[in-house]
């Protein structure tokens, strides 16, 4: 074992897929065997039905794969190029000490690698984690409904503003205080472009560093008739405490909705007033960043958007206009306590173009970690951190103002743990000097204050700075500046800004918490152990080495607002991963910011809008074409971007759905008709390829040419890249933009719902419109730049950076050969299962049995089967979801049920599993066939061996129970038979046990 491997905190040989070449379990012998069964001679033949002119020839080059040891050495060396200094940089992303429980929970594979808990009986682990997170935030804020969870504070802010306009019916204007973080404002402005949301910025007073209430009142008067809400920070972008109660009262007096932007670390006992206590009744919404509750800065991501709304006697409706996931308490069939996702009728997979947002993958795992960290700290621990942060601030304020020329920028305002100081020299020169002493002494906010010739520094403190850090600052200042005999004392925080009550949130011991979360992990399943056949979700093995490398201190501890020269390692990763995705897609440019597939879609569609605004010569392109079978995020994204579906003057607008032909592919005849009818009205098309039935769109190029011929653009939903990466050149295919879900094809763990990351690649046409940051290499130095016509920013920094490190590590471990093999074995595995299982079940789309499948396929039942099973009392639409529950009885996860076909089970095996594992899966499906034929009643009682029986989701949605008092940790029910034990039984034995369990079912 070589040196780097020996020093790992885990033993890679203990994980059966960890050290396999390209993490692929199938042996060469097994590959040959399957090829023979399928009547094929080579893996290349799997792609014979794809047109030759869209394939890579020899131009696909990712380089040679690195060995496990070399990979660790390489990424460690890159990480070491980052310079981590004593830091007083906080601004929009604070940096607190991280609770040790976070590392513990990160090691629980049942929690890190599970998918979104769409099967509550197999997802109680994730669901309880999220429920506890929501309730810990509920304890702090007083808000009943806390979403679990959303991308980050900026997108939350946009979602809150949008929700306020929905609730205020027909009022589309919102006031956004300019004293919010500029990065958040930029994201809101980017997202609102081309939509009906009218965002008015209210300037703050640059001499007081506060927003004048009289100015806000003037704006309210001016926009009153169309005004829905006001969004304001509790602590603003220059560190000052705004008059948050005064602002809330303005909202109350004018019947406007109020949105508070808060920091949860500041509102525990003895801290600042929580948003539920502002004004007379508290605000309607609050939004916050939660990354610092659980993670170090990680160069800006993954973040955690925290979003709260009211759900009480006076307001039970607002919640229905809000986006994202809420978890509610219910019971299972046996009356046991259970939790499940609720209110999902607002979500994109149900409401499609009427969804309240397009978010699908989100930051669930960061919410899990934040929940664990809050339970580890308890309210007392948070108060302690608050007090340390405040003490550090007071000490530093006192120190800095004792030097000649250092003056408080706002002498008459109060702050908590950040303050602005006016410097005697140029701010950037000052920061450069400090860096020579290994200090990151804040950020330059002179421009934020729009004050000419001002030199203003914003310094942030937390519980992270020590006495030694203080002395380091002191000795730096003493070396360069003159100390005077006077100094200032930080102004006291006025009583009215402080919380009067005690927060009830106990702290639990690390061991107790770890044990609890481990038990929760056992309630889920992981692709570590077994096939996880969720179609479209690509639940492949997630290498541990990726997590290890993403956790290197050089990677995690870097703040995104650090100087570029300190961030050369992280910038190198961004630069190289962008390059790798240009290789993978064959396209010319890359957007690094999108944090999930759905956000990638939005980036693509908004680039289309910007391109058309420049090229359409007065023509309004207001139609987007989307196949009927598309994932719900596609229509939800288009609507969110501003494509509102309606008839106007006898003409269609917004989304036009395209049907499938008898081959399960886009109906080119319908497409041609639509294109000839609407030609220059068409902005573009969004197509998933291979499509959601697992069929490659062999007419894609023809379709793209047709769309291009009328000036439209082509978006490819790249959720299924796992089938074609390294094989198909998307440039040759005619793609203008595509997202690559790093949390699917590129192996990063799904975390029970996210975070994801979704690098978007674009054609030459769109390169100038790429949003956010890009990285170039000039004279050996990595530098950030922006595209000349950038459409703005979707993330305050570089997206979910830590996940890019995981993706980067995976790509280096695969190399050219590995990427091609990954796609080939993913397709081989699916083709093999399709070959075997297609004999026992009909497949969908109808009459497409002979069309080759790529990485996934859909099984269904015959009409006779449905009729027969319906007669035993199971509603027709419940039959497929109930069959999904039967899979859980065999210790595996269910396939995707009822999507994209309402009566289908979509199976995607991925490349991670051996033939032996695939054969066992076939045996499971054959056993399910036998149950359906001979014992269909069993469907009623399934699942039988999960920790809880079937969950009462109807009750959960009718009688919404969002809150518990966390006075102890909930008891965790064990599996009746663990997935591991089931895996060691014969299928027949499991069958016998199912029969017995069914007989005992009451
Ligand atoms: C085909 C397809 N498109 C888009 C998405 C949305 O991606 P994300 O969940 O990363 O937002 C998914 C997610 O399952 C998908 O399967």
PDB file of C-alpha atoms and ligand atoms in Angstrom, residues 115 360-361 536 596-598 601 631 633-634 688 692 717 719 739 741 743-744, ligand 1:
ATOM      1  CA  UNK A 115     -31.654   9.685  -2.874  1.00  0.00           C
ATOM      2  CA  UNK A 360     -35.702  19.522  -7.467  1.00  0.00           C
ATOM      3  CA  UNK A 361     -32.279  18.490  -6.109  1.00  0.00           C
ATOM      4  CA  UNK A 536     -33.221   9.036 -14.338  1.00  0.00           C
ATOM      5  CA  UNK A 596     -28.451  21.667  -9.643  1.00  0.00           C
ATOM      6  CA  UNK A 597     -29.824  20.418 -12.936  1.00  0.00           C
ATOM      7  CA  UNK A 598     -32.871  22.644 -12.662  1.00  0.00           C
ATOM      8  CA  UNK A 601     -31.730  24.596 -17.158  1.00  0.00           C
ATOM      9  CA  UNK A 631     -38.902  15.976 -16.467  1.00  0.00           C
ATOM     10  CA  UNK A 633     -38.178  20.802 -14.080  1.00  0.00           C
ATOM     11  CA  UNK A 634     -38.098  21.611 -17.830  1.00  0.00           C
ATOM     12  CA  UNK A 688     -33.588  15.194 -22.712  1.00  0.00           C
ATOM     13  CA  UNK A 692     -36.660   9.646 -20.104  1.00  0.00           C
ATOM     14  CA  UNK A 717     -31.197  18.191 -20.545  1.00  0.00           C
ATOM     15  CA  UNK A 719     -29.470  14.274 -16.754  1.00  0.00           C
ATOM     16  CA  UNK A 739     -26.264  20.762 -17.963  1.00  0.00           C
ATOM     17  CA  UNK A 741     -25.534  16.826 -13.139  1.00  0.00           C
ATOM     18  CA  UNK A 743     -24.725  14.394  -8.583  1.00  0.00           C
ATOM     19  CA  UNK A 744     -25.722  11.838 -11.211  1.00  0.00           C
TER      20      UNK A 744
HETATM   21  C1  LIG B   1     -34.327  14.269 -16.757  1.00  0.00           C
HETATM   22  C2  LIG B   1     -34.103  15.185 -15.603  1.00  0.00           C
HETATM   23  N1  LIG B   1     -33.998  16.509 -15.825  1.00  0.00           N
HETATM   24  C3  LIG B   1     -33.786  17.385 -14.826  1.00  0.00           C
HETATM   25  C4  LIG B   1     -33.686  16.970 -13.533  1.00  0.00           C
HETATM   26  C5  LIG B   1     -33.481  18.001 -12.451  1.00  0.00           C
HETATM   27  O1  LIG B   1     -32.182  17.959 -11.968  1.00  0.00           O
HETATM   28  P1  LIG B   1     -31.845  18.443 -10.481  1.00  0.00           P
HETATM   29  O2  LIG B   1     -32.576  17.523  -9.578  1.00  0.00           O
HETATM   30  O3  LIG B   1     -30.394  18.320 -10.390  1.00  0.00           O
HETATM   31  O4  LIG B   1     -32.321  19.841 -10.370  1.00  0.00           O
HETATM   32  C6  LIG B   1     -33.801  15.605 -13.232  1.00  0.00           C
HETATM   33  C7  LIG B   1     -33.732  15.148 -11.823  1.00  0.00           C
HETATM   34  O5  LIG B   1     -34.079  14.069 -11.442  1.00  0.00           O
HETATM   35  C8  LIG B   1     -34.006  14.683 -14.293  1.00  0.00           C
HETATM   36  O6  LIG B   1     -34.089  13.371 -14.083  1.00  0.00           O
END
